[in-house]
CSV table of C-alpha atoms in Angstrom, one decimal:
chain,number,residue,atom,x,y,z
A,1,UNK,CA,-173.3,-140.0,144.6
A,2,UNK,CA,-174.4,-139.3,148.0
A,3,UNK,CA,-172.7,-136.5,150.3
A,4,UNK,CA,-171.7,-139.2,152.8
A,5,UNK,CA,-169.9,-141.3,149.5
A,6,UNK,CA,-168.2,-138.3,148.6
A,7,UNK,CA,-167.3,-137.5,151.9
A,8,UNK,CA,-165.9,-141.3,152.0
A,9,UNK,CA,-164.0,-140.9,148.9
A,10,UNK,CA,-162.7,-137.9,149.5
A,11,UNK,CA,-161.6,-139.4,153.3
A,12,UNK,CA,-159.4,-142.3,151.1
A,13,UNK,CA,-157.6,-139.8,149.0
A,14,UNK,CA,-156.5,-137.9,152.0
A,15,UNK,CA,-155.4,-141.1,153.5
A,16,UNK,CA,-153.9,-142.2,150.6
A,17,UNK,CA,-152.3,-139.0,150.2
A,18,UNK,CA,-150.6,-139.1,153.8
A,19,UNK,CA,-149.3,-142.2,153.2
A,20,UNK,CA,-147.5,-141.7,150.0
A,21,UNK,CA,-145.7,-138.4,151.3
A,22,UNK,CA,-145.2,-140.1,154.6
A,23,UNK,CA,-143.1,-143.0,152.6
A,24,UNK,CA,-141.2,-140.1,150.6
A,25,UNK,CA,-140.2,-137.9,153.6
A,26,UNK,CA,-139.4,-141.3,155.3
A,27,UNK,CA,-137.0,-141.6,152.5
A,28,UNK,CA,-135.6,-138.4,152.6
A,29,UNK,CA,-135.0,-139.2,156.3
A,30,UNK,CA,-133.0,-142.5,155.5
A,31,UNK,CA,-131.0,-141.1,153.3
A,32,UNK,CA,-129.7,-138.1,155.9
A,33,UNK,CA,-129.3,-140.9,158.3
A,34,UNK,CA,-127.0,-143.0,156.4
A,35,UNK,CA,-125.0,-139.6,154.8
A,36,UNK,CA,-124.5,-138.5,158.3
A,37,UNK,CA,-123.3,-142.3,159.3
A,38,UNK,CA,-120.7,-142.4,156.5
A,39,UNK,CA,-119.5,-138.7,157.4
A,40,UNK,CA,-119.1,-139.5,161.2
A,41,UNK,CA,-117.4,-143.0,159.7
A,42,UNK,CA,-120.0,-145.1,161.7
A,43,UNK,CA,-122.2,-148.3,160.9
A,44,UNK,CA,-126.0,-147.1,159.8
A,45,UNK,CA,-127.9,-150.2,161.1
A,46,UNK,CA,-130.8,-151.9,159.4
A,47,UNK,CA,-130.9,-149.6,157.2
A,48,UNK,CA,-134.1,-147.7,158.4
A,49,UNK,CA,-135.6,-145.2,160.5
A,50,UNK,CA,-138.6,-145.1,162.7
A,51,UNK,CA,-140.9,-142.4,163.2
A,52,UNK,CA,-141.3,-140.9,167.3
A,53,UNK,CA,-143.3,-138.1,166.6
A,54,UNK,CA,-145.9,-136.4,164.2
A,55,UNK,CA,-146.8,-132.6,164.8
A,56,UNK,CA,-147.9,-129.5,162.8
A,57,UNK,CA,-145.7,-126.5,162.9
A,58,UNK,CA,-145.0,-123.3,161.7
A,59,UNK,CA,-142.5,-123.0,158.8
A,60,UNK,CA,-140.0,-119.8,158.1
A,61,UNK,CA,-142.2,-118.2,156.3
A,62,UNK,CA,-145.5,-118.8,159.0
A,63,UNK,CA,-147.1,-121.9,156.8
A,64,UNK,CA,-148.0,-124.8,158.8
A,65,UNK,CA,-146.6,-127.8,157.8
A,66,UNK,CA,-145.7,-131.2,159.1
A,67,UNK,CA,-143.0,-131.8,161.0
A,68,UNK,CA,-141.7,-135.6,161.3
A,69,UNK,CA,-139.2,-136.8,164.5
A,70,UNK,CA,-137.3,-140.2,163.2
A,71,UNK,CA,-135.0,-142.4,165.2
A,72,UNK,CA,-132.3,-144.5,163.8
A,73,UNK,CA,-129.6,-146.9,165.2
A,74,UNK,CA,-125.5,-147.1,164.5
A,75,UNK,CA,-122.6,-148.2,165.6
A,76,UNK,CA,-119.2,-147.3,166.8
A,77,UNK,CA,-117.0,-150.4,167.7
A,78,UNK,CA,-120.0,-152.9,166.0
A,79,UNK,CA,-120.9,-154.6,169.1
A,80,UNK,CA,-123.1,-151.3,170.3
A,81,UNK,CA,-125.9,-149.7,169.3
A,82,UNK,CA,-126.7,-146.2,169.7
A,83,UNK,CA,-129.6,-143.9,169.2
A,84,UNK,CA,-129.4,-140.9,166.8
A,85,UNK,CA,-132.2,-139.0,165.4
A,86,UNK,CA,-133.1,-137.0,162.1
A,87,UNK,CA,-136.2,-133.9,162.3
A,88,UNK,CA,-137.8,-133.2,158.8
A,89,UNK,CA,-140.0,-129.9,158.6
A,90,UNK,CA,-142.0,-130.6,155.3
A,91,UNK,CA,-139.0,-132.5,153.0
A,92,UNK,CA,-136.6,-130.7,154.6
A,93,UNK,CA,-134.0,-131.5,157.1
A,94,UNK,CA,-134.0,-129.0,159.8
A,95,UNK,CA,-131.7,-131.4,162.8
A,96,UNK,CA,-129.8,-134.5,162.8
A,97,UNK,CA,-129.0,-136.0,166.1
A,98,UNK,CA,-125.4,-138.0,166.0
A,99,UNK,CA,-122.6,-138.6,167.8
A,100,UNK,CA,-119.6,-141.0,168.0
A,101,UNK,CA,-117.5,-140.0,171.1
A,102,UNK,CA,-120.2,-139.9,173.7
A,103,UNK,CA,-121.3,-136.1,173.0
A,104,UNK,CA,-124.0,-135.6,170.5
A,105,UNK,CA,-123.7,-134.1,167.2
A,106,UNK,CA,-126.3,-132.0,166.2
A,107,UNK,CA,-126.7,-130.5,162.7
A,108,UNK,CA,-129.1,-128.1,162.1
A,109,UNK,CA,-129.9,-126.9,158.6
């Protein structure tokens, strides 16, 4: 195996890799979003998230680790739609963005 194949193969796994732990923090980020839905007693709609923003960061303990922005729809009366948002640092939750009487609710963790 040449260093260019190696270099190629080892290229896939990381992109493989990325991938799969961007579809479980995804999930991770769903599941706050529709918890946070049900506690404010609105409508989590479509059921997904999408991401906004992809950055490196420092952690608590000075690691650098990803940190994923996601933004998410619901609904108050079920003929609006509003934006709320959910900020993962690693697998963790560290903000949720939601709000049902104008004013956003923000939940940091």
């Amino acid at each position: 195996m040449t260093f260019a194949e190696l270099l190629a193969l080892m290229l896939l796994c990381l992109c493989g890799w990325f991938w799969l732990d961007s579809a479980r923090t995804r999930e991770i980020g769903v599941q706050a979003a529709r918890a946070a839905c049900r506690r404010e007693g609105v409508q989590f709609l479509d059921e997904t998230i999408s991401g906004r923003s992809f950055r490196f960061v420092r952690d608590e303990d000075g690691r650098l680790c990803p940190q994923r922005v996601y933004e998410f729809e619901y609904s108050v009366s079920g003929n609006d739609r509003v934006r709320g948002s959910v900020m993962l640092r690693g697998k963790h939750v560290v903000m949720l963005e939601i709000g049902t009487q104008g004013a956003p609710t923000f939940t940091l963790h």
